[in-house]
Every structure is written in C-alpha cells, then in structure tokens.
Amino acid sequence: MPELPEVEVVRAGLAPAVTGALVTGVTVFDERSLRRHGAPGADFVGRLVGRTFAAPERRGKFIWIPIGDGEAVVVHLGMSGQVLLRPLGAEIDRLTRIRIDIHHPELGALRIDFVDQRIFGSMAIDELVAAVDVPGDLVPTQVEHIARDPMDPRFDDALFFAKLAKRNTGVKRALLDQTLISGVGNIYADEALWASRVHYDQPTASLSRPRAKTLLAEVRLVLGKALAEGGTSFDAQYLNVNGESGYFSHSLNAYGQQGEPCPRCGRPIVREQFMNRGSHFCPYCQRVRGAR
DNA sequence: CCGGACTCCTGGTTGC
DNA sequence: TGCAACCAGGAGTCCG
C-alpha cells in the first residue's frame, strides 16, 4: 500500500523530469486503469497528447500533474501502482497499463510507465477546482473531498482534534478516513498507534487531548521517518520513479511483526482482522483505555 | 452518522 | 510437480 511517504517519493521523483515537458505520445494498454477517467482510452490519449506538464502536486495519496486549461492528470497508485521514469527505448514491463512519452526541454525524450499489478490504481484527466478551505489552491474534483495530510503546512491540528472528538468511531478507522486526515494507510496507522500506545479500536471521543496530540505527533514522526528513508518497501512492490525500493521495512515495529517481540515490552505482537485488513499491535502496550 | 459487506484485481504464496 | 485456493488491501458505493 503506497501511503503518503511512497506517494511523495514518486511525486518528488517525477517533478524534475515532467515539469515543463511536452506530451508526445500516450498508449493505453489496459483501459481498466482509466476507471476514474470516465471516458474511453481514445479520449484520454486525445486530450493528453500535445499538452505540457506543470509541476506535479500531491494531497494524501493522490498525485496530479496540471496540463493547462484548468485540467490535470490525476494519478492514484491504489494498492500496487508504480510510476516509472525510463529512457524511451527501455524495455516495457508486462504489467505496464499506460505509457506516456514526453519530451523535456533539457532532459530530452523520456517515458513514464504506469505499472500496476492489481489495477486498483488509476490515471484520469480531471478538472481543477478551488480547494474548499483555501480557494487559492486548485485541486482536481476527484481530490476535493480528501482532507489535507498531516505534512501539509495548512493542515489544521485544532480542527482535526475537534472532528476526532465528535466522531463516534474507533481511532484506527478515523486515521484511515481520508476525509478526516489523508495519506495514512494500514502500515503507518499501525506504526503510529504502536508508537503512541493507543489501541486501534479506542473510541476517538474518549481520546484525551494529550493522547490525541501524541498520536498526531507520532503520525507525523513515522511519516517523516519513512519519507527520509525513501518509503516502505516491505514486499518490494513500492518503487520510486527510478525503480529503486526504500528501506523503511527495516524499522517496522508493529506492522507485519505478528509473533515477534514488541520492541518496547518484549511481549508478542498480535495480528487481528479489523476493517477487512490486518491490524498489528501489542496487546500489553496498547489497551483500550478509560471505560466509556 | 455509523459500520459492515461488497466491488474492483492479479500474482505470489500456501496447501494438498 | 502441478494446480487451486487463498491472501494482500485503497477507496468508492450501497444498505440497514
């Protein structure tokens, strides 16, 4: 699951190569990767060829590259998406779903390969609209409902705490709710909860303010650390635009560590099914606190 | 508002 | 050795 750090690594890697580049050709190998585009592949190709990319932007796990005329190419990696930057003549991966040929004024001809095994990811051309909170900021309509991520300077901590207190749900569910806080997925949710000693099903409304602050701080810490290390690569699926993997898997404390000793107390980490996915935590360090 | 179930999907792994 | 069942889960939708 590429989460904020992996997606940001992709955005940052894309930036120098695509900004100012002209789209010279587009090939759609699998139309299913255009699910969010809402029109056939020919429409996608026709509207993209001849356009010039501006600097790629990101919110949460969404990347978009403005192409002028109030439009942008929106990219979501889903579960298994990769965006690879390659020389024009490089070999094409079998799982490449979309290929975009570009010409950069300084770097020359390049190719962007959208590779996606599970096809939960997508590309789409979308209209840019004013952001709800800061009208000067433009976001694709598909991203309008996505909250700012905790690394965004405009992320509003007080607003987040207030919303959290009003929610009547478990804290992990809230962390994964992209309309409340974006960019966090299953891995970093488990890691941040472990670091702040909070149980995944702790009711949000019962979280004390100091605990909520600790949790948000740990979310930022774990995202920042992963970012510095180039993103997680625990199953080698997550690559930067150059096809290189990150190193964060070496420092996971809870995610995927079931049966291993908790790095804090030594008792075994447990994996439970929650929200149709695995939740990894230390049953000793992370207990539901404060009955009601 | 909330949560659960379901959908999209395929390749690596597991199990017989 | 071969094959089938199983598992991974981001995000949207629908329903009770």
Short mmCIF file of C-alpha atoms (C1' of nucleotides) in Angstrom, two decimals:
data_model
loop_
_atom_site.label_atom_id
_atom_site.label_comp_id
_atom_site.label_asym_id
_atom_site.label_seq_id
_atom_site.Cartn_x
_atom_site.Cartn_y
_atom_site.Cartn_z
CA MET A 1 0.00 0.00 0.00
CA PRO A 2 1.76 3.07 -1.09
CA GLU A 3 0.93 5.66 1.53
CA LEU A 4 1.93 9.28 1.86
CA PRO A 5 5.71 8.72 2.01
CA GLU A 6 5.79 6.42 -1.01
CA VAL A 7 3.49 8.69 -2.98
CA GLU A 8 5.53 11.76 -2.08
CA VAL A 9 8.72 9.99 -3.15
CA VAL A 10 7.06 9.36 -6.52
CA ARG A 11 5.87 12.95 -6.83
CA ALA A 12 9.27 14.36 -5.95
CA GLY A 13 10.96 11.98 -8.36
CA LEU A 14 8.61 12.94 -11.15
CA ALA A 15 8.94 16.70 -10.65
CA PRO A 16 12.29 17.43 -12.31
CA ALA A 17 11.55 15.21 -15.30
CA VAL A 18 7.97 16.17 -16.12
CA THR A 19 7.76 19.85 -15.23
CA GLY A 20 7.75 21.74 -18.50
CA ALA A 21 7.76 18.54 -20.55
CA LEU A 22 5.61 18.12 -23.65
CA VAL A 23 3.48 15.00 -24.00
CA THR A 24 4.42 13.47 -27.33
CA GLY A 25 2.55 10.19 -27.16
CA VAL A 26 0.23 8.16 -24.95
CA THR A 27 -0.51 4.43 -25.13
CA VAL A 28 -3.24 2.82 -23.06
CA PHE A 29 -2.54 -0.91 -22.73
CA ASP A 30 -5.33 -1.58 -20.29
CA GLU A 31 -8.45 0.56 -20.16
CA ARG A 32 -9.21 -0.66 -16.66
CA SER A 33 -6.51 1.69 -15.42
CA LEU A 34 -8.69 4.56 -16.63
CA ARG A 35 -11.65 3.61 -14.44
CA ARG A 36 -11.68 7.04 -12.87
CA HIS A 37 -11.29 8.81 -16.18
CA GLY A 38 -14.89 8.25 -17.12
CA ALA A 39 -14.27 8.04 -20.87
CA PRO A 40 -12.59 5.60 -23.24
CA GLY A 41 -8.85 5.41 -23.73
CA ALA A 42 -9.01 7.31 -27.01
CA ASP A 43 -10.40 10.32 -25.16
CA PHE A 44 -7.59 10.16 -22.61
CA VAL A 45 -4.98 9.95 -25.34
CA GLY A 46 -6.55 12.67 -27.46
CA ARG A 47 -6.76 15.12 -24.61
CA LEU A 48 -3.24 14.47 -23.33
CA VAL A 49 -1.06 14.45 -26.41
CA GLY A 50 0.35 17.90 -27.16
CA ARG A 51 -0.18 19.21 -23.63
CA THR A 52 2.61 20.47 -21.40
CA PHE A 53 3.03 19.25 -17.85
CA ALA A 54 3.34 21.70 -14.97
CA ALA A 55 4.86 20.72 -11.60
CA PRO A 56 3.23 17.65 -10.02
CA GLU A 57 1.30 18.17 -6.81
CA ARG A 58 0.07 15.84 -4.11
CA ARG A 59 -2.58 15.60 -1.46
CA GLY A 60 -2.72 12.48 0.66
CA LYS A 61 -2.19 9.57 -1.68
CA PHE A 62 -3.26 11.45 -4.80
CA ILE A 63 -0.80 12.99 -7.26
CA TRP A 64 -1.84 15.30 -10.03
CA ILE A 65 0.04 16.99 -12.84
CA PRO A 66 -1.60 20.14 -14.24
CA ILE A 67 -1.75 20.23 -18.04
CA GLY A 68 -3.19 23.72 -18.55
CA ASP A 69 -6.73 24.87 -19.32
CA GLY A 70 -7.77 24.06 -15.77
CA GLU A 71 -7.12 20.37 -16.17
CA ALA A 72 -4.73 17.87 -14.63
CA VAL A 73 -3.76 14.24 -14.91
CA VAL A 74 -4.70 12.60 -11.62
CA VAL A 75 -2.69 9.58 -10.54
CA HIS A 76 -3.59 7.18 -7.75
CA LEU A 77 -1.34 4.21 -7.12
CA GLY A 78 -4.01 2.12 -5.42
CA MET A 79 -2.51 -0.98 -3.89
CA SER A 80 0.21 -1.80 -6.33
CA GLY A 81 0.75 1.10 -8.69
CA GLN A 82 4.18 2.30 -9.75
CA VAL A 83 5.19 5.27 -11.84
CA LEU A 84 8.49 4.62 -13.53
CA LEU A 85 10.62 7.09 -15.42
CA ARG A 86 12.56 5.47 -18.20
CA PRO A 87 14.52 6.21 -21.32
CA LEU A 88 12.38 5.96 -24.42
CA GLY A 89 13.92 2.73 -25.62
CA ALA A 90 13.79 0.84 -22.31
CA GLU A 91 12.00 -2.48 -22.07
CA ILE A 92 8.29 -2.37 -21.26
CA ASP A 93 7.20 -4.17 -18.11
CA ARG A 94 4.50 -6.77 -18.69
CA LEU A 95 2.24 -5.05 -16.17
CA THR A 96 2.52 -1.61 -17.75
CA ARG A 97 -1.02 -0.32 -18.16
CA ILE A 98 -0.35 3.14 -19.53
CA ARG A 99 2.68 4.65 -21.19
CA ILE A 100 3.25 8.38 -21.62
CA ASP A 101 6.04 9.63 -23.84
CA ILE A 102 7.34 13.08 -23.04
CA HIS A 103 9.94 15.49 -24.26
CA HIS A 104 11.65 17.61 -21.65
CA PRO A 105 13.43 20.80 -22.78
CA GLU A 106 16.65 19.79 -21.04
CA LEU A 107 16.40 16.07 -20.44
CA GLY A 108 15.07 15.20 -23.87
CA ALA A 109 12.85 12.21 -24.62
CA LEU A 110 11.61 10.19 -21.66
CA ARG A 111 8.89 7.70 -20.92
CA ILE A 112 6.54 7.46 -17.97
CA ASP A 113 5.31 3.93 -17.37
CA PHE A 114 2.28 3.39 -15.17
CA VAL A 115 2.73 -0.16 -13.92
CA ASP A 116 0.01 -1.68 -11.78
CA GLN A 117 -0.45 -5.31 -10.93
CA ARG A 118 -3.81 -5.19 -9.20
CA ILE A 119 -5.29 -2.32 -11.17
CA PHE A 120 -6.70 -0.61 -8.11
CA GLY A 121 -4.74 2.43 -9.16
CA SER A 122 -5.72 4.73 -11.98
CA MET A 123 -4.96 7.71 -14.16
CA ALA A 124 -7.55 10.25 -15.21
CA ILE A 125 -7.86 13.69 -16.72
CA ASP A 126 -9.84 15.82 -14.32
CA GLU A 127 -10.89 19.41 -13.90
CA LEU A 128 -9.16 21.61 -11.33
CA VAL A 129 -11.39 23.46 -8.89
CA ALA A 130 -10.80 25.76 -5.93
CA ALA A 131 -10.00 23.92 -2.71
CA VAL A 132 -12.75 24.08 -0.11
CA ASP A 133 -10.57 25.52 2.65
CA VAL A 134 -8.16 27.68 0.63
CA PRO A 135 -9.85 28.95 -2.54
CA GLY A 136 -6.49 29.98 -3.99
CA ASP A 137 -5.45 26.31 -4.07
CA LEU A 138 -6.59 24.25 -7.01
CA VAL A 139 -7.36 20.55 -6.65
CA PRO A 140 -8.89 18.03 -9.05
CA THR A 141 -12.57 17.34 -8.40
CA GLN A 142 -11.64 13.77 -7.52
CA VAL A 143 -9.49 15.08 -4.69
CA GLU A 144 -11.89 17.73 -3.38
CA HIS A 145 -13.22 15.57 -0.58
CA ILE A 146 -9.77 14.43 0.53
CA ALA A 147 -8.54 16.15 3.69
CA ARG A 148 -5.13 17.76 3.82
CA ASP A 149 -2.41 15.45 5.01
CA PRO A 150 -0.56 16.00 8.28
CA MET A 151 2.63 17.08 6.49
CA ASP A 152 0.74 19.85 4.69
CA PRO A 153 1.58 23.23 6.30
CA ARG A 154 -2.11 24.09 6.03
CA PHE A 155 -3.22 21.03 7.96
CA ASP A 156 -5.32 22.34 10.84
CA ASP A 157 -4.42 20.47 14.03
CA ALA A 158 -7.17 22.06 16.12
CA LEU A 159 -9.79 21.24 13.52
CA PHE A 160 -8.56 17.65 13.38
CA PHE A 161 -8.82 17.25 17.16
CA ALA A 162 -12.28 18.79 17.17
CA LYS A 163 -13.50 16.45 14.46
CA LEU A 164 -11.91 13.49 16.19
CA ALA A 165 -13.70 14.31 19.43
CA LYS A 166 -17.03 14.45 17.63
CA ARG A 167 -16.58 11.14 15.87
CA ASN A 168 -18.22 8.11 17.27
CA THR A 169 -15.84 5.51 15.99
CA GLY A 170 -12.55 3.72 16.60
CA VAL A 171 -9.31 5.63 16.26
CA LYS A 172 -7.79 3.50 13.50
CA ARG A 173 -10.90 3.80 11.42
CA ALA A 174 -10.56 7.57 11.83
CA LEU A 175 -6.89 7.56 10.84
CA LEU A 176 -7.74 5.67 7.67
CA ASP A 177 -10.61 8.03 6.84
CA GLN A 178 -9.11 10.18 4.09
CA THR A 179 -11.78 12.84 4.55
CA LEU A 180 -10.53 13.44 8.10
CA ILE A 181 -6.78 13.10 7.64
CA SER A 182 -5.19 11.91 4.42
CA GLY A 183 -2.11 9.98 3.48
CA VAL A 184 -2.26 7.42 6.27
CA GLY A 185 -2.79 3.79 5.32
CA ASN A 186 -2.68 0.49 7.10
CA ILE A 187 1.07 0.32 7.71
CA TYR A 188 1.61 3.78 9.12
CA ALA A 189 -1.64 3.67 11.08
CA ASP A 190 -0.43 0.56 12.89
CA GLU A 191 3.01 2.07 13.41
CA ALA A 192 1.71 5.39 14.76
CA LEU A 193 -0.76 3.63 17.07
CA TRP A 194 2.00 1.41 18.39
CA ALA A 195 4.30 4.38 18.97
CA SER A 196 1.61 6.28 20.86
CA ARG A 197 0.42 3.17 22.76
CA VAL A 198 -3.13 3.51 21.57
CA HIS A 199 -5.36 0.54 20.77
CA TYR A 200 -6.76 0.55 17.24
CA ASP A 201 -10.35 0.40 18.46
CA GLN A 202 -10.03 3.08 21.12
CA PRO A 203 -13.10 5.29 20.66
CA THR A 204 -11.99 8.62 19.20
CA ALA A 205 -14.23 10.63 21.51
CA SER A 206 -12.55 9.05 24.55
CA LEU A 207 -9.04 10.00 23.48
CA SER A 208 -7.71 12.64 25.82
CA ARG A 209 -6.38 15.76 24.15
CA PRO A 210 -2.79 14.98 25.18
CA ARG A 211 -3.14 11.49 23.76
CA ALA A 212 -4.63 12.78 20.55
CA LYS A 213 -1.73 15.21 20.29
CA THR A 214 0.75 12.42 20.88
CA LEU A 215 -0.95 10.32 18.24
CA LEU A 216 -0.82 13.08 15.64
CA ALA A 217 2.80 13.77 16.52
CA GLU A 218 3.61 10.08 16.08
CA VAL A 219 1.79 10.00 12.77
CA ARG A 220 3.99 12.85 11.61
CA LEU A 221 7.10 11.20 13.01
CA VAL A 222 6.51 7.89 11.33
CA LEU A 223 5.58 9.51 8.01
CA GLY A 224 8.59 11.82 8.21
CA LYS A 225 10.94 8.98 9.01
CA ALA A 226 9.64 6.86 6.17
CA LEU A 227 9.92 9.83 3.86
CA ALA A 228 13.55 10.32 4.86
CA GLU A 229 14.21 6.68 4.12
CA GLY A 230 12.55 6.76 0.74
CA GLY A 231 9.31 4.98 1.62
CA THR A 232 8.47 1.46 2.68
CA SER A 233 9.37 -1.48 0.50
CA PHE A 234 8.42 -4.45 2.60
CA ASP A 235 7.18 -6.50 -0.35
CA ALA A 236 9.38 -4.88 -3.00
CA GLN A 237 6.26 -3.61 -4.73
CA TYR A 238 6.95 0.01 -3.86
CA LEU A 239 9.49 1.64 -6.06
CA ASN A 240 10.47 5.21 -6.69
CA VAL A 241 10.41 6.54 -10.24
CA ASN A 242 13.81 5.04 -10.86
CA GLY A 243 12.68 1.58 -9.84
CA GLU A 244 14.52 1.66 -6.52
CA SER A 245 12.96 0.48 -3.28
CA GLY A 246 13.06 2.17 0.13
CA TYR A 247 14.49 0.90 3.38
CA PHE A 248 11.78 1.58 5.89
CA SER A 249 10.83 -2.08 6.24
CA HIS A 250 13.88 -2.49 8.43
CA SER A 251 12.36 -0.33 11.09
CA LEU A 252 8.76 -1.51 11.37
CA ASN A 253 7.74 -2.02 14.99
CA ALA A 254 4.26 -3.46 14.64
CA TYR A 255 3.13 -3.89 11.04
CA GLY A 256 3.77 -7.43 9.85
CA GLN A 257 5.54 -8.22 13.11
CA GLN A 258 2.98 -10.67 14.49
CA GLY A 259 4.69 -13.23 16.70
CA GLU A 260 7.78 -11.06 17.03
CA PRO A 261 8.54 -9.46 20.39
CA CYS A 262 7.22 -5.94 20.90
CA PRO A 263 10.34 -3.74 20.68
CA ARG A 264 9.12 -1.92 23.80
CA CYS A 265 7.98 -4.63 26.21
CA GLY A 266 9.08 -7.87 24.60
CA ARG A 267 5.64 -9.47 24.52
CA PRO A 268 4.48 -10.82 21.18
CA ILE A 269 2.86 -8.54 18.63
CA VAL A 270 -0.60 -9.75 17.65
CA ARG A 271 -2.40 -9.51 14.32
CA GLU A 272 -6.18 -9.15 14.28
CA GLN A 273 -8.66 -8.81 11.46
CA PHE A 274 -10.14 -5.32 11.53
CA MET A 275 -11.88 -3.43 8.76
CA ASN A 276 -11.17 -6.29 6.40
CA ARG A 277 -7.43 -5.98 6.86
CA GLY A 278 -4.75 -6.84 9.35
CA SER A 279 -4.20 -4.80 12.48
CA HIS A 280 -0.90 -5.34 14.22
CA PHE A 281 -0.43 -4.24 17.79
CA CYS A 282 0.95 -5.06 21.21
CA PRO A 283 -1.91 -6.22 23.43
CA TYR A 284 0.05 -5.17 26.50
CA CYS A 285 1.23 -1.71 25.48
CA GLN A 286 -1.90 -0.85 23.53
CA ARG A 287 -5.04 -1.38 25.55
CA VAL A 288 -8.40 0.30 25.23
CA ARG A 289 -8.38 2.89 27.97
CA GLY A 290 -10.99 4.55 30.12
CA ALA A 291 -14.19 2.53 30.08
CA ARG A 292 -16.68 4.85 28.39
"C1'" DC B 1 -23.63 9.17 11.36
"C1'" DC B 2 -22.04 4.56 11.53
"C1'" DG B 3 -20.36 0.06 10.24
"C1'" DG B 4 -20.46 -3.87 7.51
"C1'" DA B 5 -20.46 -6.04 3.10
"C1'" DC B 6 -19.28 -5.80 -1.38
"C1'" DT B 7 -16.69 -4.34 -5.62
"C1'" DC B 8 -12.73 -3.53 -8.32
"C1'" DC B 9 -7.99 -7.05 -9.33
"C1'" DT B 10 -3.78 -10.33 -10.03
"C1'" DG B 11 0.46 -12.54 -8.69
"C1'" DG B 12 2.97 -14.63 -5.03
"C1'" DT B 13 2.37 -17.92 -1.54
"C1'" DT B 14 0.43 -21.76 0.67
"C1'" DG B 15 -1.53 -26.29 0.89
"C1'" DC B 16 -2.72 -30.60 -0.75
"C1'" DT C 1 5.49 -31.33 -9.74
"C1'" DG C 2 1.04 -29.13 -10.51
"C1'" DC C 3 -2.74 -26.78 -9.56
"C1'" DA C 4 -6.26 -24.46 -6.92
"C1'" DA C 5 -7.48 -21.84 -3.10
"C1'" DC C 6 -6.11 -18.08 -0.53
"C1'" DC C 7 -4.38 -13.50 0.71
"C1'" DA C 8 -2.86 -8.58 0.29
"C1'" DG C 9 -6.00 -4.05 0.98
"C1'" DG C 10 -7.09 1.69 -1.07
"C1'" DA C 11 -11.28 3.63 -1.97
"C1'" DG C 12 -15.93 4.00 -3.51
"C1'" DT C 13 -20.69 2.53 -3.05
"C1'" DC C 14 -24.72 0.67 -1.12
"C1'" DC C 15 -27.59 -0.78 2.50
"C1'" DG C 16 -29.56 -1.44 7.13
#
